[in-house]
Structures are given as C-alpha cells and as structure tokens.
Coordinates of N, CA and C in Angstrom, one line a residue:
M17 N 106.1 115.4 130.4 CA 106.2 114.1 129.7 C 106.6 114.4 128.2
S18 N 107.6 113.7 127.8 CA 108.1 113.9 126.4 C 107.2 113.4 125.4
F19 N 107.3 113.9 124.2 CA 106.4 113.4 123.1 C 106.6 111.9 122.8
Q20 N 107.8 111.4 123.1 CA 108.0 110.0 122.9 C 107.2 109.2 123.8
K21 N 107.2 109.6 125.1 CA 106.5 108.9 126.2 C 105.0 109.0 125.9
V22 N 104.5 110.2 125.4 CA 103.1 110.4 125.1 C 102.7 109.4 124.0
G23 N 103.5 109.3 123.0 CA 103.2 108.4 121.9 C 103.1 106.9 122.4
Q24 N 104.1 106.5 123.3 CA 104.1 105.2 123.8 C 102.8 104.9 124.6
F25 N 102.4 106.0 125.4 CA 101.2 105.9 126.2 C 100.0 105.6 125.4
F26 N 99.8 106.4 124.3 CA 98.6 106.2 123.5 C 98.6 104.9 122.7
I27 N 99.8 104.4 122.4 CA 99.9 103.1 121.7 C 99.5 102.0 122.7
A28 N 99.9 102.1 123.9 CA 99.6 101.1 124.9 C 98.0 101.1 125.2
V29 N 97.4 102.3 125.2 CA 96.0 102.4 125.4 C 95.2 101.8 124.2
A30 N 95.7 102.1 123.0 CA 95.1 101.5 121.8 C 95.2 100.0 121.8
L31 N 96.4 99.4 122.3 CA 96.5 98.0 122.3 C 95.6 97.4 123.3
F32 N 95.4 98.0 124.5 CA 94.5 97.5 125.5 C 93.1 97.5 125.1
A33 N 92.7 98.6 124.4 CA 91.4 98.7 123.8 C 91.1 97.6 122.8
L34 N 92.1 97.4 121.9 CA 91.9 96.3 120.9 C 91.8 95.0 121.5
L35 N 92.6 94.7 122.6 CA 92.6 93.5 123.3 C 91.2 93.3 124.0
G36 N 90.6 94.3 124.6 CA 89.3 94.2 125.2 C 88.2 94.0 124.2
L37 N 88.3 94.6 123.0 CA 87.4 94.3 121.9 C 87.4 92.9 121.5
L38 N 88.6 92.3 121.3 CA 88.7 90.9 120.9 C 88.2 90.0 121.9
I39 N 88.4 90.3 123.2 CA 87.9 89.4 124.3 C 86.4 89.4 124.3
W40 N 85.8 90.6 124.2 CA 84.3 90.7 124.1 C 83.7 90.0 123.0
K41 N 84.3 90.2 121.8 CA 83.8 89.6 120.6 C 83.8 88.1 120.6
N42 N 84.9 87.5 121.2 CA 85.1 86.1 121.1 C 84.5 85.3 122.3
Y43 N 84.4 85.9 123.4 CA 84.0 85.2 124.6 C 82.7 85.8 125.3
L44 N 82.5 87.1 125.2 CA 81.4 87.6 126.0 C 80.2 87.9 125.1
A45 N 80.4 88.3 123.9 CA 79.3 88.6 123.0 C 78.5 87.3 122.6
P46 N 77.2 87.4 122.5 CA 76.4 86.2 122.1 C 76.8 85.8 120.7
K47 N 77.0 84.5 120.5 CA 77.4 84.0 119.2 C 76.1 83.7 118.4
Q48 N 76.2 84.1 117.1 CA 75.1 83.8 116.2 C 75.4 82.5 115.5
E49 N 74.4 81.7 115.2 CA 74.6 80.5 114.5 C 75.0 80.8 113.0
A50 N 75.9 80.0 112.5 CA 76.4 80.3 111.2 C 75.3 80.2 110.1
A51 N 74.4 79.2 110.3 CA 73.3 79.1 109.4 C 72.1 78.7 110.2
A52 N 71.0 79.4 110.0 CA 69.8 79.1 110.7 C 69.2 77.8 110.3
T53 N 68.7 77.0 111.2 CA 68.1 75.7 110.9 C 66.8 75.9 110.2
P54 N 66.6 75.3 109.0 CA 65.4 75.5 108.2 C 64.2 75.0 109.0
A55 N 63.0 75.7 108.8 CA 61.8 75.3 109.5 C 61.3 74.0 108.9
I56 N 60.8 73.2 109.9 CA 60.2 71.9 109.4 C 58.8 72.1 109.1
F57 N 58.0 72.9 109.8 CA 56.6 73.2 109.5 C 56.4 74.6 109.1
D58 N 55.5 74.8 108.2 CA 55.2 76.2 107.7 C 53.8 76.6 108.2
Q59 N 53.0 75.6 108.7 CA 51.7 75.9 109.2 C 51.4 75.0 110.4
Q60 N 50.6 75.5 111.4 CA 50.3 74.7 112.5 C 48.8 75.0 112.9
F61 N 48.0 74.0 113.1 CA 46.6 74.2 113.5 C 46.3 73.4 114.8
T62 N 45.5 73.9 115.6 CA 45.0 73.2 116.8 C 43.5 72.9 116.7
D63 N 43.2 71.7 117.3 CA 41.8 71.3 117.3 C 41.2 71.3 115.8
F64 N 41.9 70.6 115.0 CA 41.6 70.6 113.5 C 40.6 69.5 113.2
T65 N 39.9 69.7 112.1 CA 39.0 68.7 111.5 C 39.1 68.8 110.0
A66 N 39.3 67.6 109.3 CA 39.3 67.6 107.9 C 38.2 66.5 107.4
R67 N 37.4 66.9 106.4 CA 36.3 66.0 106.0 C 36.4 65.7 104.5
Q68 N 36.0 64.5 104.1 CA 35.9 64.1 102.7 C 34.5 63.7 102.4
F69 N 34.0 64.3 101.3 CA 32.6 64.1 100.8 C 32.7 63.4 99.4
N70 N 31.7 62.5 99.2 CA 31.6 61.9 97.9 C 31.0 62.8 96.9
Q71 N 30.8 62.3 95.6 CA 30.2 63.1 94.6 C 28.8 63.5 94.8
K72 N 28.1 62.7 95.6 CA 26.7 62.9 95.9 C 26.5 63.8 97.2
G73 N 27.7 64.3 97.7 CA 27.6 65.1 98.9 C 27.6 64.4 100.2
G74 N 27.7 63.1 100.2 CA 27.6 62.3 101.4 C 29.0 62.3 102.1
L75 N 29.0 62.3 103.4 CA 30.3 62.3 104.2 C 30.9 60.9 104.1
E76 N 32.2 60.8 103.8 CA 32.8 59.5 103.7 C 33.8 59.3 104.9
W77 N 34.5 60.3 105.2 CA 35.4 60.1 106.4 C 35.8 61.5 107.0
T78 N 36.2 61.4 108.2 CA 36.6 62.6 109.0 C 37.9 62.4 109.7
V79 N 38.8 63.3 109.7 CA 40.1 63.2 110.4 C 40.2 64.4 111.3
S80 N 40.3 64.2 112.6 CA 40.4 65.3 113.6 C 41.5 65.0 114.6
G81 N 41.9 66.1 115.3 CA 43.0 65.9 116.3 C 43.3 67.1 117.1
S82 N 44.2 67.0 118.0 CA 44.5 68.2 118.9 C 45.5 69.1 118.2
Q83 N 46.3 68.6 117.3 CA 47.3 69.5 116.6 C 47.6 68.9 115.2
L84 N 47.8 69.8 114.2 CA 48.2 69.4 112.9 C 49.3 70.3 112.4
N85 N 50.4 69.8 112.0 CA 51.5 70.5 111.4 C 51.7 70.2 109.9
H86 N 51.7 71.3 109.1 CA 51.9 71.1 107.7 C 53.4 71.2 107.4
L87 N 54.0 70.2 106.8 CA 55.4 70.2 106.5 C 55.8 71.2 105.4
T88 N 57.0 71.7 105.4 CA 57.4 72.6 104.3 C 57.6 71.8 103.0
K89 N 57.6 72.5 101.9 CA 57.7 72.0 100.6 C 56.6 71.0 100.3
D90 N 55.4 71.1 100.9 CA 54.3 70.3 100.7 C 54.6 68.8 100.8
K91 N 55.2 68.5 101.9 CA 55.6 67.1 102.2 C 54.6 66.3 103.0
G92 N 53.5 67.0 103.3 CA 52.4 66.3 104.1 C 52.1 66.9 105.4
Y93 N 51.6 66.1 106.3 CA 51.1 66.5 107.6 C 51.6 65.6 108.7
R94 N 51.6 66.1 109.9 CA 51.8 65.4 111.2 C 50.7 65.7 112.1
F95 N 50.2 64.7 112.8 CA 49.0 64.8 113.7 C 49.4 64.5 115.1
N96 N 48.7 65.0 116.1 CA 48.8 64.6 117.5 C 47.3 64.3 117.9
Q97 N 47.2 63.2 118.7 CA 45.9 62.8 119.3 C 44.9 62.8 118.1
V98 N 45.2 62.0 117.1 CA 44.3 61.9 115.9 C 43.2 61.0 116.1
E99 N 42.0 61.3 115.5 CA 40.9 60.4 115.5 C 40.3 60.4 114.1
C100 N 40.1 59.2 113.5 CA 39.5 59.0 112.2 C 38.1 58.4 112.3
L101 N 37.1 59.0 111.7 CA 35.8 58.6 111.6 C 35.5 58.1 110.2
L102 N 35.3 56.8 110.1 CA 35.1 56.2 108.8 C 33.6 55.7 108.7
E103 N 32.9 56.3 107.7 CA 31.5 56.0 107.6 C 31.3 54.6 107.0
S104 N 30.2 54.0 107.4 CA 29.9 52.6 107.0 C 29.2 52.7 105.7
K105 N 29.4 51.6 104.9 CA 28.7 51.5 103.6 C 27.3 50.9 103.8
E106 N 27.1 50.2 104.9 CA 25.8 49.7 105.2 C 24.8 50.8 105.6
K107 N 23.6 50.6 105.2 CA 22.6 51.6 105.5 C 22.3 51.7 107.0
N108 N 22.3 52.9 107.6 CA 22.0 53.1 109.0 C 23.0 52.4 109.9
A109 N 24.1 51.9 109.4 CA 25.1 51.3 110.3 C 26.1 52.4 110.9
P110 N 26.5 52.2 112.1 CA 27.3 53.2 112.7 C 28.7 53.2 112.1
P111 N 29.4 54.4 112.2 CA 30.8 54.4 111.6 C 31.8 53.8 112.6
W112 N 33.0 53.6 112.0 CA 34.2 53.2 112.8 C 34.9 54.4 113.3
R113 N 35.3 54.4 114.6 CA 36.1 55.4 115.2 C 37.5 54.8 115.5
L114 N 38.5 55.4 114.9 CA 39.9 55.0 115.1 C 40.7 56.1 115.8
S115 N 41.4 55.8 116.8 CA 42.2 56.9 117.5 C 43.6 56.4 117.7
A116 N 44.5 57.4 117.8 CA 46.0 57.1 118.0 C 46.6 58.3 118.5
P117 N 47.7 58.1 119.3 CA 48.5 59.3 119.8 C 49.1 60.2 118.7
T118 N 49.6 59.6 117.7 CA 50.3 60.3 116.6 C 49.9 59.7 115.2
G119 N 50.1 60.5 114.2 CA 49.8 60.1 112.9 C 50.4 61.0 111.8
S120 N 50.4 60.6 110.6 CA 50.9 61.4 109.5 C 50.1 61.1 108.2
A121 N 50.2 62.0 107.3 CA 49.5 61.9 106.0 C 50.3 62.6 104.9
D122 N 50.0 62.2 103.7 CA 50.6 62.9 102.5 C 49.8 64.1 102.2
E123 N 50.3 64.9 101.2 CA 49.7 66.2 101.0 C 48.2 66.2 100.6
R124 N 47.8 65.1 99.9 CA 46.4 65.0 99.5 C 45.5 64.2 100.5
L125 N 46.1 63.8 101.6 CA 45.4 62.9 102.5 C 44.9 61.6 101.9
T126 N 45.6 61.1 100.9 CA 45.3 59.8 100.3 C 45.7 58.6 101.2
T127 N 46.8 58.8 102.0 CA 47.2 57.8 102.9 C 47.5 58.4 104.3
V128 N 46.9 57.8 105.3 CA 47.0 58.3 106.7 C 47.6 57.1 107.5
E129 N 48.7 57.5 108.2 CA 49.4 56.5 109.0 C 49.1 56.8 110.5
L130 N 48.6 55.9 111.2 CA 48.3 56.0 112.6 C 49.4 55.2 113.4
T131 N 50.0 55.9 114.4 CA 51.1 55.2 115.1 C 50.9 55.5 116.6
G132 N 51.7 54.7 117.4 CA 51.7 54.9 118.8 C 50.7 54.0 119.5
G133 N 50.0 53.1 118.9 CA 48.9 52.3 119.5 C 47.6 52.8 119.0
V134 N 47.0 52.0 118.1 CA 45.7 52.3 117.5 C 44.5 51.6 118.2
E135 N 43.5 52.3 118.5 CA 42.3 51.7 119.1 C 41.1 52.1 118.2
G136 N 40.2 51.1 118.0 CA 39.1 51.3 117.2 C 37.8 50.8 117.9
H137 N 36.7 51.4 117.5 CA 35.4 51.0 118.1 C 34.3 51.3 117.1
R138 N 33.4 50.3 117.1 CA 32.1 50.5 116.3 C 31.0 50.2 117.2
A139 N 30.0 51.0 117.3 CA 28.8 50.8 118.1 C 28.0 49.6 117.7
P140 N 27.2 49.1 118.5 CA 26.3 47.9 118.1 C 25.5 48.3 116.9
S141 N 25.2 47.3 116.1 CA 24.4 47.5 114.9 C 23.6 46.2 114.6
G142 N 22.2 46.4 114.7 CA 21.4 45.2 114.4 C 21.6 44.2 115.5
N143 N 21.8 42.9 115.0 CA 22.1 41.8 115.9 C 23.5 41.7 116.4
Q144 N 24.4 42.5 115.8 CA 25.8 42.5 116.1 C 26.1 43.5 117.2
G145 N 26.9 43.0 118.2 CA 27.3 43.8 119.3 C 28.4 44.8 118.9
A146 N 28.8 45.6 119.9 CA 29.9 46.6 119.6 C 31.2 45.8 119.2
L147 N 31.9 46.4 118.3 CA 33.2 45.8 117.8 C 34.3 46.7 118.4
V148 N 35.4 46.1 118.9 CA 36.6 46.8 119.4 C 37.8 46.2 118.6
F149 N 38.8 47.1 118.5 CA 39.9 46.8 117.6 C 41.2 47.4 118.2
G150 N 42.3 46.7 118.1 CA 43.6 47.3 118.6 C 44.8 46.7 117.8
T151 N 45.7 47.6 117.5 CA 47.0 47.3 116.9 C 48.0 48.4 117.2
R152 N 49.2 48.2 116.8 CA 50.3 49.2 117.1 C 50.3 50.3 116.1
T153 N 50.3 49.9 114.8 CA 50.3 50.9 113.7 C 49.2 50.5 112.7
M154 N 48.8 51.5 111.9 CA 47.8 51.2 110.9 C 47.9 52.2 109.8
T155 N 47.7 51.7 108.5 CA 47.7 52.5 107.3 C 46.3 52.5 106.8
I156 N 45.8 53.7 106.5 CA 44.5 53.9 106.0 C 44.6 54.7 104.7
Q157 N 43.9 54.2 103.7 CA 43.7 54.9 102.4 C 42.2 55.2 102.3
P158 N 41.8 56.3 102.9 CA 40.3 56.6 103.0 C 39.6 56.7 101.7
Q159 N 40.3 57.3 100.7 CA 39.6 57.5 99.4 C 39.4 56.2 98.7
E160 N 40.3 55.2 98.9 CA 40.1 53.9 98.3 C 39.4 52.9 99.3
Q161 N 39.1 53.4 100.5 CA 38.4 52.6 101.5 C 39.2 51.3 101.8
K162 N 40.5 51.5 102.1 CA 41.4 50.4 102.4 C 42.1 50.7 103.8
A163 N 42.4 49.6 104.5 CA 43.1 49.7 105.7 C 44.0 48.4 105.9
A164 N 45.2 48.6 106.5 CA 46.1 47.5 106.7 C 47.0 47.7 107.9
S165 N 47.5 46.6 108.4 CA 48.5 46.7 109.5 C 49.4 45.4 109.4
N166 N 50.7 45.6 109.6 CA 51.6 44.5 109.7 C 52.0 44.2 111.1
D167 N 51.2 44.7 112.1 CA 51.5 44.4 113.5 C 50.4 43.5 114.0
P168 N 50.7 42.8 115.1 CA 49.6 42.0 115.8 C 48.4 42.8 116.0
T169 N 47.2 42.1 115.7 CA 46.0 42.8 115.8 C 45.0 42.0 116.6
H170 N 44.1 42.7 117.4 CA 43.1 42.1 118.2 C 41.8 42.7 117.8
L171 N 40.8 41.8 117.5 CA 39.4 42.2 117.1 C 38.4 41.4 118.0
A172 N 37.4 42.1 118.4 CA 36.4 41.3 119.3 C 35.1 42.0 119.1
E173 N 34.0 41.1 119.3 CA 32.7 41.6 119.4 C 32.2 41.5 120.8
M174 N 31.6 42.5 121.3 CA 31.3 42.6 122.7 C 29.8 42.3 122.9
S175 N 29.4 41.7 124.0 CA 28.0 41.4 124.4 C 27.5 42.7 125.1
T176 N 26.2 42.6 125.4 CA 25.6 43.8 126.1 C 26.2 44.0 127.5
D177 N 26.7 43.0 128.1 CA 27.3 43.1 129.5 C 28.8 43.4 129.4
G178 N 29.3 43.7 128.2 CA 30.7 44.1 128.1 C 31.7 43.0 128.0
Q179 N 31.3 41.8 127.9 CA 32.1 40.6 127.7 C 32.3 40.2 126.2
P180 N 33.4 39.8 125.8 CA 33.6 39.4 124.4 C 32.8 38.1 124.0
R181 N 32.0 38.2 122.9 CA 31.4 37.1 122.4 C 32.4 36.2 121.6
W182 N 33.2 36.9 120.9 CA 34.3 36.2 120.2 C 35.5 37.1 120.0
T183 N 36.7 36.5 119.8 CA 37.9 37.3 119.6 C 38.6 36.7 118.4
S184 N 39.4 37.6 117.8 CA 40.2 37.2 116.6 C 41.5 37.9 116.7
D185 N 42.6 37.1 116.9 CA 43.9 37.7 117.0 C 44.7 37.2 115.8
S186 N 45.5 38.1 115.2 CA 46.3 37.8 114.0 C 47.6 38.6 114.0
S187 N 48.5 38.2 113.1 CA 49.8 38.9 113.0 C 49.7 40.1 112.1
A188 N 48.7 40.1 111.2 CA 48.6 41.2 110.3 C 47.2 41.1 109.7
F189 N 46.7 42.2 109.1 CA 45.4 42.2 108.4 C 45.4 43.2 107.2
N190 N 44.5 42.9 106.3 CA 44.3 43.8 105.1 C 42.8 43.9 104.8
L191 N 42.3 45.1 104.8 CA 40.9 45.3 104.6 C 40.6 46.1 103.4
N192 N 39.8 45.6 102.5 CA 39.3 46.4 101.3 C 37.8 46.6 101.6
Y193 N 37.5 47.7 102.1 CA 36.1 47.9 102.5 C 35.2 48.1 101.3
D194 N 35.7 48.5 100.2 CA 34.9 48.7 99.0 C 34.4 47.4 98.4
S195 N 35.3 46.4 98.4 CA 34.9 45.1 97.9 C 34.5 44.1 99.0
Q196 N 34.5 44.6 100.3 CA 34.1 43.8 101.4 C 35.0 42.5 101.6
V197 N 36.3 42.7 101.4 CA 37.3 41.6 101.6 C 38.2 41.9 102.8
F198 N 38.2 41.0 103.8 CA 39.0 41.1 105.0 C 40.0 39.9 105.1
Q199 N 41.3 40.2 105.1 CA 42.3 39.1 105.1 C 43.1 39.3 106.4
Q200 N 43.4 38.1 107.0 CA 44.3 38.1 108.2 C 45.4 37.0 108.0
S201 N 46.5 37.2 108.8 CA 47.6 36.3 108.8 C 47.7 35.7 110.1
K202 N 48.0 34.4 110.2 CA 48.3 33.6 111.4 C 47.1 33.9 112.4
V203 N 46.0 33.5 112.1 CA 44.8 33.9 112.8 C 44.5 32.9 113.9
H204 N 44.1 33.4 115.1 CA 43.6 32.6 116.2 C 42.3 33.2 116.6
D205 N 41.2 32.4 116.4 CA 39.8 32.9 116.7 C 39.4 32.1 118.0
H206 N 38.5 32.7 118.8 CA 38.0 32.1 119.9 C 36.5 32.6 120.1
Y207 N 35.6 31.6 120.3 CA 34.2 31.9 120.5 C 33.9 31.6 122.0
N208 N 33.3 32.6 122.7 CA 32.9 32.3 124.1 C 31.5 31.9 124.1
R209 N 31.2 30.7 124.4 CA 29.9 30.2 124.4 C 29.1 30.8 125.6
P210 N 27.9 31.3 125.3 CA 27.2 31.9 126.4 C 26.9 30.9 127.6
V211 N 27.1 31.3 128.8 CA 26.9 30.5 130.0 C 25.4 30.6 130.3
S212 N 24.8 29.4 130.3 CA 23.3 29.3 130.6 C 23.2 29.5 132.1
A213 N 22.1 30.2 132.5 CA 21.8 30.4 133.9 C 21.5 29.1 134.6
K214 N 22.1 28.8 135.7 CA 21.9 27.6 136.5 C 20.7 27.8 137.3
V215 N 19.9 26.7 137.3 CA 18.7 26.6 138.1 C 19.0 26.0 139.4
T216 N 18.8 26.8 140.5 CA 19.1 26.3 141.9 C 17.8 25.7 142.5
P217 N 17.9 24.4 142.8 CA 16.7 23.8 143.4 C 16.3 24.5 144.7
D218 N 14.9 24.5 144.9 CA 14.4 25.2 146.1 C 14.5 24.2 147.2
S219 N 15.4 24.5 148.2 CA 15.6 23.6 149.4 C 14.7 24.0 150.6
S220 N 13.9 25.0 150.4 CA 13.1 25.4 151.5 C 12.0 24.4 151.8
Q221 N 11.6 24.3 153.1 CA 10.6 23.3 153.5 C 9.1 23.9 153.3
G222 N 9.1 25.1 152.9 CA 7.8 25.7 152.7 C 7.1 26.1 154.1
A223 N 6.0 26.7 154.0 CA 5.3 27.1 155.2 C 4.5 25.9 155.8
H224 N 4.5 25.8 157.1 CA 3.7 24.7 157.8 C 2.4 25.3 158.2
P225 N 1.3 24.5 158.0 CA 0.0 25.1 158.5 C 0.0 25.2 160.0

C-alpha cells in the first residue's frame, strides 16, 4: 500500500470517528438541562405542630398537619391536612377545631389561609350544644384573633341526638373574637322547634276479672 493510500485510509478513519462522536453527543448521550430549576422549598417537615403562647404562658392556638414545606427566600409555608386549634376566651369553654386539606401561611404565621373545604367543630359547652361549621376557604389571623371567609358558610348548633337545633347560612362572614363581634352577609337562619312527644291513648281493654 502506497503512502498516499495509507494517508487516505487514516483520514477516512478519523472522519468516521468524528462522525460517531457527534452522533453520540447529539442523540445518544443524556442531555443536561441548560439551567437547573430553582428549588421551591428549602425545608420540609412531616407530622408538624406549631404553637403560640401569650405573655402569661397560656396556649392561644395550635397549627398541626401531615406535611409542612418552608418556601425559599422566607416566603412562608405550605401545609397539607392542616388542623387549627383555637383556644376559647371563655373560661373552661372548649376550643374550636378547624381542618382543611391544604393551607398556607406567611413567614411569621400571622395569617393562615385554609383551602380545599374547611370544616370546624366545637364541643358542647354549658347549655349550648356542639357547634359545626363549613365553608370553602377561610382566612385566620390567630394573633389578632380574627377569622373571615368570602365563600358561602354554614353554621349550626347540634342537639344531643345529633340533629341541628338551628342553622345559619350566609354568603360571607367576619369574626373578631377579641371584641366578640360576628358579622354575616345575606343571612338565612332557621330554628328547628323541638318536636314534643306525642301521647298515644291506651286502647287496651284491660284485664277482665
């Protein structure tokens, strides 16, 4: 083989090698993203509980849930299966329990947003039966003891047999628990009058001597 043919042979091999490298790089090699997506959360907790105490050391509210994610750049929190326990101002009165599938809060937990369908319950207290509550979304300011919703809201007091004594439906509500002011919009209240027991006359003939 002449030197000219040897040179052409090595040139052809080099070209095929370069072609194979280009094919591998552009089609077969895993491609890396040009820019990595920035992380949304920098911390994640499961089965979390956060509590707020007053200056006297008394518990004011508790927020718990199945998962808590802390957003980057201190933009707040995201919750899953969240439950809020709001202590009552009345002496020996039971707290309110509010639950929702999802929620969020700012960095200092001054405002808590409950979303996905909010359910509330307060156990019986004194002469008042259990209270139940429902709305789609709800905003709570626990440190200011305020709560509000711009969605249709249902509130009811239950009797001991599980039936509503009265119901109150509204298009929105605003509660200032500190000043004991409760405001509703487009309200429809209904009171269920207790059904008195009917006396059935005795139709038996009695015993004959």
